[in-house]
Amino acid sequence: MTLSLWLFFTLCAALVSLVSLVVIYPWLKGRVAKDNRLMAINIEVFNRRINELQADKDAGVIDDVYYNAQSTELKRQLIAAQTHAESHAVVSVKSRLIVMIWIPLLAMLAYLTTSDRTPVFTLWQSQDTVGQVADDLLTAKIDTPPQWASKNSTALISAMQTNVHMHADDANRWMRLSELFGALDAKPQALEALSRAYRLEPDNVEIAMTYAQTSFFVNNGVLDASARDAVLGILRVMPDHEGAQMMMAMAETRAGNFTNAKAWVHKLRSSVAGKSGNRSEALASLDLLLSNIEAQEIKAAQGVNVAIMLDAKLMPQIKEDDVLFVSIVSVKGGAPYAVKRLPVSQIKNGQMMVSLSDMDAMMPTRTLSLGRQSDELVVNARISHLGEAMPKSGDLSANPVPLTKTSNTATLTISQIVP
């Protein structure tokens, strides 16, 4: 039995004993001495009323029948007052012992039988075995765990998570935990850990940049509002921060804001060119990036702008982590010619605009421009609760809209629930 188990059950026993004492404390008191003052007053009133009745009878004011009836009623009232004044019977020692034993016993049985406590015991065991190793890793005292601790990776991960939550105001621990999740390819968990670190220290440039980069890649190249604020916060403090400038250029390109993207690349190029030393390779890379953005801008101009509307009746069914899929497919089926996967949070006031082009093709040989030349196409929109590409029961969808060969716009209303 580990130290944690002993401590837990000791505290439980103390608490149950305290509750038991509270319950049986009134029984531990002796019989309270009876206060006869009220009873003496009752008897005095009784005697006075009897004397008054006797005086009225002697004077002939009342007859024998009335006298007998009234005196009988007074006697009944006196007997009732005496019965009510009796104190409760003293509880026996045996009864007290039964209660003192059964309350702790029943409490323990209830604890052990209501649910399976194995995960709790496992967590305590992990804390006792690798808790110190987890703390050393999270505080950067060591970079890698000992071999014996690595063999029990599940316990180590559990201990690290528990340690971080016990020190929830330490941003560095959240950063180290995100690195652990990243090594395990648990991207959503890594992003959540980084978001907590960023909220604790929003002015820490390293944390803000790492959070923005992770958010960008986890969300498939989309910079959400929080990550965007993190990057802009870095640029307010450090206007020439190259990583933040590159992040903004990539995010604006992904969002289809090509003018802003090119402006960020030009600003970054000027910053790089102004530094000493040979920067030809870096400048050539930026020139190539600028050419790619311009090529994407041309392709986007040849694409399709899709207006997405969301029926107000379905708004309560939207969850924060839902995903919006917008695609252009053949009426015959098959892989989409163009598809975008977007967080549902981008839908503002029940509507949004999405642009689909050759840049959104799943395969280089199956682009939107080729499909428009040789196939009949329809535009689809669907909100997935599970984030999966294939429709599932409960998803929200729109009726497909045909796309003619000359049309560059389409409007869809998400108004149905997939059965």
Short mmCIF file of C-alpha atoms in Angstrom, two decimals, residues 47 69 125 160 172 184 224 230 354 383 418:
data_model
loop_
_atom_site.label_atom_id
_atom_site.label_comp_id
_atom_site.label_asym_id
_atom_site.label_seq_id
_atom_site.Cartn_x
_atom_site.Cartn_y
_atom_site.Cartn_z
CA ASN A 47 -56.33 23.49 42.06
CA ALA A 69 -67.93 17.36 33.56
CA GLN A 125 0.86 4.71 -7.78
CA MET A 160 3.22 14.90 -15.94
CA ASN A 172 6.76 26.84 -18.72
CA LEU A 184 3.27 11.73 -29.28
CA ASP A 224 -7.63 31.65 -36.04
CA ALA A 230 -0.60 36.40 -30.77
CA VAL A 354 -15.43 30.61 -49.37
CA ILE A 383 -20.89 20.84 -41.12
CA VAL A 418 -28.21 14.17 -42.24
#
